[in-house]
Coordinates of C-alpha atoms in Angstrom, one line a residue:
Chain A
M4 CA -0.4 -0.5 0.2
K5 CA 2.8 2.5 1.7
R6 CA 4.8 1.7 -2.0
L7 CA 1.4 2.0 -3.5
R8 CA 1.5 5.5 -2.5
L9 CA 5.1 6.0 -2.9
A10 CA 4.2 5.0 -7.2
F11 CA 2.3 7.4 -7.6
L12 CA 3.3 10.4 -5.9
A13 CA 6.1 9.4 -7.7
P14 CA 5.5 11.0 -10.6
S15 CA 4.4 14.5 -9.4
A16 CA 7.7 15.3 -6.8
L17 CA 10.1 14.9 -10.0
L18 CA 8.2 17.4 -11.8
L19 CA 8.3 19.5 -8.7
A20 CA 12.5 19.1 -8.5
T21 CA 12.7 19.4 -11.6
L22 CA 10.2 21.6 -12.9
F23 CA 10.9 24.6 -9.6
L24 CA 13.0 23.7 -7.4
A25 CA 16.2 23.4 -10.1
P26 CA 14.8 26.5 -11.3
L27 CA 15.2 28.2 -8.0
V28 CA 18.2 26.0 -7.0
I29 CA 20.2 28.0 -10.9
V30 CA 18.0 31.4 -9.6
A31 CA 19.6 31.2 -6.4
V32 CA 23.3 30.1 -7.4
Y33 CA 23.2 32.9 -10.0
S34 CA 22.4 35.2 -7.5
L35 CA 25.2 35.0 -6.0
E36 CA 27.4 35.7 -8.9
S37 CA 29.3 38.6 -11.0
R38 CA 28.0 39.7 -13.8
G39 CA 29.0 39.6 -17.7
A40 CA 29.9 41.5 -19.5
Y41 CA 26.8 41.2 -21.6
G42 CA 25.0 39.6 -19.7
G43 CA 25.3 36.2 -18.1
V44 CA 27.2 35.3 -14.4
T45 CA 30.7 34.9 -14.1
P46 CA 32.8 33.9 -11.1
P47 CA 34.0 34.9 -8.1
F48 CA 30.8 35.0 -6.0
T49 CA 29.7 37.5 -4.1
L50 CA 27.4 39.4 -2.1
E51 CA 27.8 42.7 -4.7
S52 CA 23.9 41.9 -6.0
Y53 CA 22.3 42.0 -2.1
S54 CA 23.7 44.4 -1.2
R55 CA 23.0 46.9 -4.1
I56 CA 19.4 46.3 -4.0
L57 CA 19.2 48.3 -0.6
D58 CA 20.4 51.5 -2.8
P59 CA 17.3 54.2 -2.3
L60 CA 16.3 53.8 -5.8
Y61 CA 15.2 50.4 -6.1
L62 CA 13.8 50.4 -1.9
K63 CA 11.3 53.3 -3.4
I64 CA 10.7 50.9 -6.4
L65 CA 10.1 48.2 -4.0
W66 CA 8.3 50.9 -1.9
R67 CA 5.1 51.5 -4.5
S68 CA 4.8 47.4 -5.3
F69 CA 4.2 47.7 -2.3
W70 CA 1.9 50.3 -2.9
V71 CA 0.0 49.2 -5.8
A72 CA 0.0 46.1 -4.8
G73 CA -2.1 47.1 -1.2
V74 CA -4.3 49.4 -3.0
S75 CA -5.2 46.4 -6.3
T76 CA -5.5 44.1 -3.2
L77 CA -8.1 46.1 -0.8
L78 CA -10.0 47.3 -3.8
C79 CA -10.6 43.5 -4.8
L80 CA -11.2 42.4 -1.7
L81 CA -14.3 45.8 -1.4
L82 CA -15.0 44.9 -4.8
G83 CA -15.4 41.0 -4.4
F84 CA -16.8 40.7 -1.9
P85 CA -20.4 41.9 -1.6
L86 CA -20.3 40.1 -4.8
A87 CA -19.8 36.9 -3.8
L88 CA -21.6 37.2 -0.9
F89 CA -24.3 38.2 -3.5
I90 CA -23.4 35.2 -5.8
S91 CA -23.2 32.0 -2.5
R92 CA -26.8 34.1 -1.7
S93 CA -28.2 33.4 -5.7
G94 CA -29.8 29.9 -5.2
P95 CA -29.6 27.6 -8.4
R96 CA -28.4 30.5 -9.8
R97 CA -24.8 30.2 -8.4
G98 CA -23.7 27.7 -10.7
L99 CA -23.6 30.6 -13.7
Y100 CA -22.5 33.5 -12.0
L101 CA -19.0 31.9 -10.8
Q102 CA -19.7 30.6 -14.4
L103 CA -19.6 34.4 -16.1
V104 CA -16.5 35.1 -12.8
M105 CA -14.4 32.9 -14.5
L106 CA -15.9 33.9 -17.6
P107 CA -12.6 36.7 -18.1
F108 CA -9.8 33.8 -17.9
W109 CA -11.0 32.4 -21.9
T110 CA -9.1 35.0 -23.5
S111 CA -6.0 35.6 -23.3
F112 CA -4.8 38.4 -20.4
L113 CA -3.0 40.8 -22.7
I114 CA -5.3 40.2 -25.5
R115 CA -8.0 41.8 -22.8
T116 CA -5.2 44.0 -21.3
Y117 CA -4.9 45.9 -24.5
A118 CA -8.9 45.5 -25.4
W119 CA -9.3 48.5 -22.0
M120 CA -6.6 50.4 -23.5
F121 CA -8.2 50.8 -26.2
L122 CA -11.6 51.2 -23.8
L123 CA -9.3 54.4 -22.5
R124 CA -7.3 55.9 -24.6
D125 CA -8.4 59.4 -25.7
T126 CA -9.8 57.7 -28.8
G127 CA -11.4 55.2 -26.9
L128 CA -14.7 54.3 -26.3
I129 CA -15.9 55.9 -23.1
N130 CA -13.5 59.3 -24.3
T131 CA -16.4 59.0 -28.0
A132 CA -18.7 58.8 -25.1
L133 CA -18.5 61.1 -23.1
L134 CA -17.5 63.9 -25.2
A135 CA -20.0 63.2 -27.6
T136 CA -23.1 63.8 -24.9
G137 CA -21.2 67.2 -24.2
L138 CA -20.3 65.8 -19.6
I139 CA -16.1 66.6 -21.2
S140 CA -14.9 69.1 -23.4
E141 CA -10.7 67.2 -22.8
P142 CA -11.0 63.6 -22.8
L143 CA -10.0 62.2 -19.5
P144 CA -6.7 61.6 -19.6
L145 CA -7.6 56.9 -18.3
L146 CA -5.1 55.5 -19.7
Y147 CA -0.6 55.7 -19.2
N148 CA -1.6 56.8 -15.5
D149 CA -2.4 55.4 -11.6
F150 CA -4.6 54.7 -11.5
A151 CA -5.4 53.2 -15.4
V152 CA -2.3 50.4 -13.4
I153 CA -5.0 50.2 -10.2
L154 CA -7.9 49.4 -12.8
G155 CA -6.2 46.6 -15.3
L156 CA -4.0 45.2 -11.7
V157 CA -8.2 45.3 -10.3
Y158 CA -9.7 43.7 -13.4
G159 CA -7.5 41.2 -13.2
F160 CA -7.0 39.4 -10.0
L161 CA -10.8 39.9 -9.0
P162 CA -11.1 36.8 -9.8
F163 CA -8.9 35.4 -7.5
M164 CA -9.9 36.8 -5.0
V165 CA -14.2 36.6 -4.8
L166 CA -14.1 32.3 -6.0
P167 CA -11.9 32.0 -1.4
L168 CA -14.5 34.0 -0.4
Y169 CA -16.9 32.4 -2.3
T170 CA -15.9 29.3 -1.1
T171 CA -16.1 30.8 2.5
L172 CA -19.2 31.9 2.7
E173 CA -20.6 29.1 0.7
K174 CA -19.8 27.0 3.5
L175 CA -21.2 29.2 5.9
D176 CA -23.9 27.4 8.5
P177 CA -27.7 30.4 7.7
A178 CA -28.4 29.3 11.1
L179 CA -26.0 31.3 12.0
L180 CA -27.6 34.0 11.2
E181 CA -30.5 33.0 12.1
A182 CA -29.4 32.8 15.4
A183 CA -27.9 36.2 15.2
A184 CA -31.4 37.9 14.6
D185 CA -32.9 35.7 16.6
L186 CA -30.8 37.2 19.3
G187 CA -31.7 41.5 18.1
A188 CA -28.9 41.9 15.6
P189 CA -30.4 43.6 12.1
P190 CA -28.4 42.5 8.9
W191 CA -25.6 45.1 9.3
P192 CA -24.4 44.8 12.7
A193 CA -25.1 40.3 11.9
L194 CA -22.8 41.0 9.2
A195 CA -19.7 42.3 10.3
R196 CA -19.9 40.9 13.5
V197 CA -21.1 37.5 12.0
T198 CA -20.0 37.1 8.8
L199 CA -17.4 39.6 8.4
P200 CA -15.2 37.6 11.4
L201 CA -16.5 33.7 9.9
C202 CA -14.9 34.9 6.3
R203 CA -11.2 35.9 7.4
P204 CA -9.7 32.9 5.8
G205 CA -11.3 33.4 2.9
I206 CA -10.2 37.5 2.6
L207 CA -7.3 36.5 4.2
A208 CA -6.8 33.6 1.3
G209 CA -8.0 36.2 -1.2
S210 CA -5.5 39.6 -0.2
I211 CA -2.1 37.0 -0.7
L212 CA -3.8 35.0 -4.0
V213 CA -4.3 39.0 -5.7
F214 CA -0.9 40.1 -3.7
I215 CA 1.6 38.4 -3.8
P216 CA 0.4 38.3 -8.3
C217 CA 0.4 42.4 -8.0
L218 CA 3.9 42.5 -6.0
G219 CA 5.4 41.1 -9.4
A220 CA 3.3 42.0 -12.3
Y221 CA 5.2 43.8 -15.2
L222 CA 3.0 43.3 -18.2
T223 CA -0.8 45.1 -16.4
P224 CA 2.4 47.8 -15.1
D225 CA 4.2 48.9 -18.3
L226 CA 1.3 48.5 -21.1
M227 CA -1.8 50.3 -18.9
G228 CA 0.9 52.6 -17.2
G229 CA 2.9 53.7 -20.9
G230 CA 6.1 52.4 -18.7
K231 CA 6.6 56.1 -17.5
S232 CA 6.6 54.7 -14.3
I233 CA 7.8 51.2 -13.0
M234 CA 7.2 48.6 -10.9
I235 CA 9.7 45.6 -9.5
G236 CA 8.7 42.8 -11.2
T237 CA 9.2 45.3 -14.8
L238 CA 12.8 46.4 -12.9
V239 CA 13.1 42.3 -13.1
Q240 CA 12.7 42.3 -16.1
N241 CA 14.3 44.4 -17.8
Q242 CA 18.1 43.2 -15.8
F243 CA 18.2 40.0 -18.4
T244 CA 16.7 42.1 -21.3
T245 CA 18.5 45.6 -22.1
S246 CA 20.9 45.8 -18.3
R247 CA 21.7 42.3 -19.0
D248 CA 22.7 41.9 -14.8
W249 CA 21.3 38.9 -14.8
P250 CA 23.2 38.5 -10.5
F251 CA 20.9 41.9 -10.1
G252 CA 17.7 40.1 -11.9
A253 CA 18.1 37.4 -10.1
A254 CA 19.2 39.0 -6.0
L255 CA 15.9 41.4 -6.6
S256 CA 13.1 38.3 -7.5
F257 CA 14.5 35.7 -4.7
S258 CA 14.9 39.2 -2.0
L259 CA 10.7 39.4 -3.7
M260 CA 10.3 35.9 -2.7
A261 CA 11.9 36.2 0.2
L262 CA 9.9 38.6 0.9
T263 CA 6.3 36.9 0.7
L264 CA 7.5 34.5 2.3
G265 CA 8.0 36.2 5.1
L266 CA 4.8 37.8 5.0
L267 CA 2.8 34.9 4.7
Y268 CA 4.5 33.9 7.1
I269 CA 3.3 36.6 10.0
V270 CA 0.1 36.6 8.6
S271 CA 0.1 32.8 9.2
K272 CA 1.1 32.8 12.7
R273 CA -1.2 35.5 13.5
S274 CA -4.3 34.4 12.0
R275 CA -3.4 30.3 14.4
G276 CA -5.1 26.8 13.2
E277 CA -5.6 28.4 9.9
D278 CA -3.6 27.3 7.4
L279 CA -2.2 29.2 4.1
L280 CA 0.9 27.3 4.4
Chain B
M75 CA 22.7 33.2 -61.0
H76 CA 25.7 30.9 -59.3
R77 CA 23.6 27.8 -60.0
R78 CA 27.0 25.6 -60.1
T79 CA 28.2 27.2 -56.9
F80 CA 24.3 26.0 -56.2
F81 CA 24.6 22.4 -56.4
F82 CA 27.9 21.9 -55.3
G83 CA 26.7 23.4 -51.8
G84 CA 23.9 21.4 -52.1
L85 CA 26.3 18.6 -52.0
A86 CA 27.8 20.1 -48.8
G87 CA 25.2 20.4 -47.6
L88 CA 24.4 17.0 -48.3
A89 CA 27.4 15.9 -47.5
G90 CA 27.3 17.5 -44.3
C91 CA 24.1 16.4 -42.5
R92 CA 23.7 13.5 -41.1
R93 CA 20.5 12.5 -39.7
S94 CA 18.1 14.1 -42.4
S95 CA 18.8 13.3 -45.7
Q96 CA 16.8 16.9 -46.3
P97 CA 19.3 19.0 -45.3
R98 CA 17.8 21.9 -43.1
L99 CA 19.0 25.6 -41.8
N100 CA 17.4 27.6 -39.4
V101 CA 16.7 31.1 -39.8
Y102 CA 16.1 33.6 -36.9
N103 CA 15.7 37.1 -37.5
W104 CA 13.1 39.7 -36.2
S105 CA 9.3 39.9 -36.5
N106 CA 7.5 40.6 -39.9
Y107 CA 11.2 41.2 -41.5
I108 CA 11.3 39.7 -44.5
G109 CA 10.2 38.8 -47.9
P110 CA 6.4 37.1 -48.2
N111 CA 8.0 34.2 -50.8
T112 CA 12.2 34.5 -49.8
V113 CA 11.8 31.7 -47.8
A114 CA 9.9 29.9 -50.1
E115 CA 12.5 31.3 -52.5
F116 CA 15.0 29.9 -51.4
E117 CA 14.0 26.8 -50.5
R118 CA 12.7 26.2 -53.7
Q119 CA 16.6 27.4 -55.4
T120 CA 18.8 25.3 -53.3
G121 CA 15.8 22.4 -51.6
I122 CA 16.9 23.6 -48.2
R123 CA 14.0 22.9 -46.0
V124 CA 14.4 26.6 -43.2
R125 CA 12.6 26.6 -40.3
Y126 CA 12.0 30.4 -39.1
G127 CA 12.2 32.0 -36.3
I128 CA 11.7 34.9 -34.4
F129 CA 12.1 38.2 -31.8
E130 CA 10.6 40.6 -31.2
S131 CA 13.3 42.6 -29.6
S132 CA 17.5 42.4 -30.0
D133 CA 17.5 41.5 -26.4
E134 CA 15.8 38.3 -26.8
L135 CA 17.8 37.3 -28.9
L136 CA 21.1 37.9 -27.2
A137 CA 19.4 36.3 -24.2
K138 CA 19.1 33.3 -26.9
A139 CA 21.8 33.4 -28.0
L140 CA 24.4 34.4 -25.3
T141 CA 23.1 30.9 -23.0
G142 CA 24.9 29.2 -26.1
N143 CA 22.9 25.9 -27.8
C144 CA 20.0 28.3 -29.5
G145 CA 19.5 25.3 -32.2
W146 CA 19.8 28.4 -34.5
D147 CA 21.8 29.2 -38.3
V148 CA 21.2 32.6 -39.2
V149 CA 20.0 35.0 -36.7
F150 CA 19.9 38.9 -37.4
P151 CA 20.8 41.5 -34.7
T152 CA 21.5 44.3 -34.7
N153 CA 24.8 46.0 -35.5
H154 CA 26.0 47.6 -31.8
H155 CA 25.2 43.4 -30.6
V156 CA 27.6 42.4 -32.8
A157 CA 30.6 43.4 -31.4
P158 CA 29.4 41.4 -27.7
L159 CA 28.2 38.5 -29.4
R160 CA 31.8 37.8 -30.9
D161 CA 33.5 39.2 -28.3
Y162 CA 31.8 35.4 -26.3
N163 CA 32.8 33.7 -29.6
L164 CA 29.4 32.9 -31.3
L165 CA 29.9 34.3 -34.2
A166 CA 31.7 31.9 -37.1
P167 CA 34.1 33.8 -38.6
L168 CA 32.2 34.5 -43.1
D169 CA 33.8 33.2 -45.8
H170 CA 34.0 35.1 -48.2
S171 CA 34.6 33.4 -51.3
R172 CA 31.2 31.5 -50.3
L173 CA 29.6 35.3 -50.6
P174 CA 29.8 36.2 -54.1
N175 CA 26.9 38.6 -53.6
L176 CA 28.9 41.4 -51.4
Q177 CA 29.4 43.3 -54.5
N178 CA 25.7 44.3 -54.3
L179 CA 26.5 46.2 -50.7
A180 CA 25.8 49.7 -51.7
S181 CA 28.7 52.4 -50.6
D182 CA 27.9 52.8 -47.2
F183 CA 28.1 49.3 -45.9
R184 CA 30.6 47.5 -46.9
A185 CA 33.2 48.8 -44.1
P186 CA 30.7 49.6 -41.2
E187 CA 32.2 50.8 -38.6
W188 CA 31.0 47.5 -36.2
D189 CA 32.8 45.8 -38.5
P190 CA 34.6 46.7 -40.8
Q191 CA 35.9 43.4 -42.8
L192 CA 32.1 41.5 -43.2
Q193 CA 34.5 39.0 -40.9
H194 CA 31.3 38.1 -39.0
S195 CA 29.1 40.0 -40.5
V196 CA 26.3 41.0 -43.3
P197 CA 24.2 44.3 -43.9
Y198 CA 20.8 43.4 -43.9
M199 CA 18.8 46.1 -43.3
S200 CA 18.6 49.8 -41.9
T201 CA 16.5 51.5 -40.4
S202 CA 16.6 55.2 -38.2
A203 CA 14.3 56.9 -35.7
G204 CA 13.2 60.6 -36.3
I205 CA 9.6 62.5 -34.9
V206 CA 6.6 62.1 -36.4
Y207 CA 4.7 64.7 -35.4
D208 CA 1.4 66.0 -36.9
R209 CA 1.8 69.1 -39.1
R210 CA -1.5 70.4 -39.1
Q211 CA -1.9 70.5 -34.6
L212 CA 2.0 72.0 -34.0
G213 CA 3.0 73.2 -37.2
T214 CA 6.6 72.4 -38.2
L215 CA 9.3 69.8 -36.0
S216 CA 12.6 69.9 -36.7
R217 CA 14.1 69.2 -33.8
W218 CA 14.0 66.9 -30.7
A219 CA 14.2 70.6 -28.7
D220 CA 10.9 70.7 -29.7
L221 CA 9.2 67.9 -27.8
W222 CA 10.8 69.9 -24.4
E223 CA 8.0 72.8 -25.3
A224 CA 4.5 73.1 -24.4
K225 CA 2.3 72.9 -26.9
V226 CA 3.3 68.8 -27.1
E227 CA 2.3 69.1 -23.8
G228 CA 0.8 65.3 -22.4
R229 CA -0.5 64.4 -26.4
M230 CA 3.7 63.4 -27.3
T231 CA 5.2 59.9 -26.1
M232 CA 9.0 58.7 -26.7
L233 CA 10.5 55.7 -27.2
D234 CA 10.9 53.2 -23.7
A235 CA 13.9 51.8 -24.4
Q236 CA 16.5 53.3 -23.6
D237 CA 18.8 53.8 -25.6
D238 CA 16.8 56.0 -27.3
V239 CA 16.1 58.4 -25.2
L240 CA 19.6 59.1 -24.1
G241 CA 20.8 59.2 -26.9
A242 CA 18.2 62.6 -27.8
C243 CA 18.9 64.1 -25.0
L244 CA 22.0 63.6 -25.7
V245 CA 22.1 65.2 -28.2
K246 CA 19.5 67.2 -27.7
L247 CA 21.9 68.9 -25.6
G248 CA 24.9 68.9 -28.3
H249 CA 26.2 65.3 -27.3
S250 CA 27.2 62.3 -28.8
W251 CA 24.5 60.5 -29.3
N252 CA 26.5 57.8 -28.6
S253 CA 28.2 59.1 -25.4
T254 CA 30.3 57.6 -22.6
A255 CA 31.3 60.6 -20.7
E256 CA 29.7 59.5 -17.5
S257 CA 28.6 63.7 -16.8
E258 CA 27.3 64.0 -20.3
L259 CA 25.0 61.0 -19.5
R260 CA 24.0 62.3 -16.6
A261 CA 22.6 65.4 -17.9
A262 CA 21.1 63.6 -20.2
Q263 CA 18.5 61.7 -17.7
R264 CA 18.3 65.4 -16.1
E265 CA 17.3 66.2 -19.3
A266 CA 14.7 63.4 -19.6
I267 CA 13.6 64.0 -16.4
R268 CA 12.6 67.6 -16.7
Q269 CA 10.5 66.7 -20.4
K270 CA 8.7 63.6 -18.2
P271 CA 5.7 66.1 -17.0
L272 CA 5.3 66.6 -21.2
L273 CA 4.7 62.9 -21.7
R274 CA 2.0 61.1 -22.1
A275 CA 3.8 58.0 -22.4
Y276 CA 7.3 55.8 -23.5
L277 CA 5.8 53.3 -26.5
N278 CA 8.1 51.7 -28.9
A279 CA 5.9 50.3 -31.9
E280 CA 2.0 50.4 -30.1
V281 CA 1.9 53.6 -30.7
R282 CA 1.0 54.1 -34.4
D283 CA -2.9 53.8 -34.2
Q284 CA -3.0 56.4 -32.1
V285 CA -0.2 59.0 -33.4
V286 CA -2.8 58.2 -37.0
A287 CA -6.0 57.9 -34.6
G288 CA -4.2 61.7 -33.5
D289 CA -4.0 60.8 -29.3
V290 CA -0.9 61.0 -30.8
L291 CA 0.3 64.4 -31.8
A292 CA 4.5 63.9 -32.1
A293 CA 5.9 60.7 -30.8
Q294 CA 9.8 59.3 -31.6
M295 CA 9.8 56.7 -33.4
W296 CA 11.6 54.2 -35.8
T297 CA 11.5 55.2 -39.8
T298 CA 10.0 50.8 -39.8
T299 CA 6.8 51.4 -38.5
M300 CA 5.7 55.1 -39.4
L301 CA 6.6 53.9 -43.0
P302 CA 3.4 51.8 -43.5
V303 CA 1.4 54.5 -42.1
M304 CA 2.0 57.7 -43.3
A305 CA 0.3 58.0 -47.2
S306 CA -3.4 57.1 -45.2
A307 CA -2.4 59.9 -42.7
P308 CA -1.8 63.0 -44.0
Q309 CA -1.5 65.5 -41.8
L310 CA 1.5 62.8 -40.3
D311 CA 4.6 64.2 -40.7
F312 CA 8.4 62.6 -40.5
V313 CA 11.0 64.8 -39.0
Y314 CA 15.0 64.5 -38.7
P315 CA 15.9 65.8 -36.1
A316 CA 18.3 68.8 -36.5
E317 CA 20.7 68.1 -33.4
G318 CA 21.4 63.9 -35.2
F319 CA 19.6 60.5 -34.9
V320 CA 20.1 57.2 -34.4
R321 CA 20.5 55.1 -37.4
Y322 CA 20.9 50.4 -37.0
A323 CA 21.9 48.2 -39.4
E324 CA 20.5 45.0 -39.3
S325 CA 23.4 42.4 -39.0
A326 CA 23.1 38.7 -40.9
V327 CA 25.5 36.5 -38.8
V328 CA 26.1 32.5 -38.4
L329 CA 26.7 30.6 -35.3
R330 CA 29.3 29.3 -34.9
E331 CA 28.0 26.4 -33.1
S332 CA 25.9 25.8 -36.5
P333 CA 27.1 22.8 -38.3
R334 CA 25.1 24.3 -41.5
Q335 CA 28.3 26.9 -42.4
E336 CA 27.5 26.0 -45.8
A337 CA 23.7 26.6 -45.9
A338 CA 24.2 29.2 -43.3
H339 CA 26.5 31.4 -46.1
R340 CA 24.0 30.0 -48.9
F341 CA 21.5 31.7 -46.9
I342 CA 22.8 34.9 -46.6
N343 CA 24.5 34.7 -50.0
F344 CA 20.6 34.8 -51.5
L345 CA 19.6 37.5 -49.1
L346 CA 22.3 39.5 -50.9
Q347 CA 20.8 40.1 -54.2
P348 CA 19.2 43.3 -55.8
E349 CA 15.7 41.3 -56.6
I350 CA 15.9 39.3 -53.4
A351 CA 16.0 42.9 -51.0
A352 CA 12.9 45.1 -52.8
A353 CA 10.5 42.3 -52.1
C354 CA 11.4 42.4 -48.9
V355 CA 12.2 45.7 -48.5
A356 CA 8.6 46.4 -50.2
A357 CA 6.8 43.6 -48.0
E358 CA 8.4 44.8 -44.5
K359 CA 9.6 49.0 -46.1
T360 CA 12.7 48.7 -44.2
G361 CA 15.7 50.6 -45.9
P362 CA 18.1 48.2 -48.0
V363 CA 22.1 48.0 -47.3
L364 CA 22.0 47.0 -51.1
A365 CA 23.3 48.9 -54.4
G366 CA 20.1 48.6 -57.3
V367 CA 17.7 47.8 -54.7
R368 CA 15.8 50.9 -54.9
E369 CA 15.6 51.9 -58.6
L370 CA 13.3 48.0 -58.0
L371 CA 10.9 49.5 -56.0
P372 CA 7.2 50.5 -56.7
S373 CA 7.1 53.9 -57.1
E374 CA 6.6 55.1 -54.6
L375 CA 9.1 54.1 -52.3
R376 CA 11.6 54.6 -54.0
D377 CA 12.1 58.6 -53.7
H378 CA 10.7 57.7 -50.0
P379 CA 12.2 60.2 -47.4
L380 CA 11.7 57.6 -44.9
L381 CA 13.8 55.3 -46.7
F382 CA 15.5 57.4 -48.3
P383 CA 16.9 59.7 -46.9
A384 CA 18.2 63.2 -48.6
P385 CA 21.6 63.4 -49.0
Q386 CA 21.8 66.1 -46.1
D387 CA 19.6 64.4 -43.8
L388 CA 21.3 61.7 -42.8
A389 CA 25.1 62.0 -43.2
R390 CA 23.1 64.2 -39.2
G391 CA 22.7 60.4 -38.6
V392 CA 25.1 57.9 -36.1
W393 CA 25.7 54.2 -36.3
L394 CA 23.7 53.3 -32.6
R395 CA 27.5 52.4 -30.9
T396 CA 28.3 49.3 -28.6
M397 CA 27.9 50.5 -24.9
P398 CA 31.9 49.3 -22.3
P399 CA 30.4 48.1 -19.5
S400 CA 31.3 50.1 -17.8
A401 CA 29.6 52.3 -19.9
Q402 CA 26.0 50.4 -20.3
R403 CA 26.0 49.7 -16.1
L404 CA 25.4 53.6 -16.3
R405 CA 23.8 53.5 -18.5
D406 CA 20.8 51.5 -16.7
R407 CA 20.8 52.7 -13.5
L408 CA 20.3 56.5 -15.4
W409 CA 16.8 54.5 -16.8
T410 CA 15.4 53.7 -13.3
E411 CA 16.1 56.8 -12.4
I412 CA 14.1 58.2 -14.8
K413 CA 11.8 56.1 -14.7
S414 CA 11.0 56.2 -10.9
A415 CA 11.3 60.2 -11.1

């Protein structure tokens, strides 16, 4: 029996070891080497790449990334919670609504981002309509700013918030809310004092699922932000392309990973008993 | 032409190929950078099967080539990337006896500054970057300095590429486009930051639609990108700025690790025919490097200033150069500073 279990586990273990662990080790080694003249890495081993991260220039970029990811996560939560609550209380139509939430995944994220750009630009649908109705006389600057970046991130990652929230809300025992009502709690306090606290695991899981990809995002900040500001994901990408500074790029991604894992650890410590990691 | 060369070349190719009965060649080029029938014609004439791959940026090519064993035989780096590839010992020396069509190169490209003896590279296409702008809205623009004027505020873009932005700032200040001097580069960086409040975005080819639609009134842009739409947008004009501008030459090189040197040379020699080059130029609207191509082009392209700048304009063009590692590192940093300013 035990041997059988091992046999079934072996393929996925092998896959993880070769396709996940090995590249990680390579990145770790790269991050400790020196920069090749035109890319690549050369000996000797050094910690220089890591010490460079502490440069205020890069800390500023890191801070900005955390800020943008944080705002996007908060907005996803504010938008996602009512939506998840609505879906969980929609009876037989729940399946349909969930399908609709996941529908955007059927199209490439890149194409959807371009679609947003067509909506938001000066001669795009939104500005054209507003101009035609006379509500504005000059096109609104909707694209190539932080608003556009955060909009793109919220749009892209909202489903990752809604799904875990829905899962916890759906498991919520309606009897608890009935009990709250019986004890005299009107709907709003019941939501705040019963539903929300019980939803904590879903909120945490959703926030982590949104925050982490937002932090490392580079497609949306680049396309919707118009390359005017830089986030950590773009910085990492630049090190492997234009700058050809692989050790620094590797050190950046490794530090980002360590930081994220550290945050996850703290969050999971503080929410005892709720498995996050 | 040279049927015999092709015949014996074909035999050699066959002999050199152990696994497949049909010789094969792996060609890695920029996306949209060849005539629609060029590869098919080469296959028909030589019996060599071509696997044709494309990349979107020089960096993508360099990143792949530098890791070695990339499996490509002929690749097309931009001129300033030839030296890094050569220094890494990744390029095969070219055998000029197998490239008789080198004689077709225009005089400008026979001894280019990045490879004067054409030891490792052969020019393939050439392009440059300047300013495309809406003449009706902005009047006539002639200088990079015009992109620092209030009239372009919020309606102007620069390329999302550090060499181009720093280069434009450098020449605006009277320095060399390819400067490696720290003080000059820092001054250029300040100039770029000073421009940022006027800037809509740093955008590459994707800005084209917005220029045509009128969202963007002025953009630093490549000739190749703009040429196909210039005829349909009569309000647009293109200028090679007075302070100077940059030129690039895509070049064909053969990778040292390629086991198909013979076929690779034949492919490059094939591209060096004016008729073949003319078809590529007509399809991709990129400047030719061969003499005798201009005459073969359709009339609307033959005298197009985006393909054939006037001599007085061309005189201000400089070739993009390879940066020594220290200057490259400084430029990287300044670019990041510009971006996060």
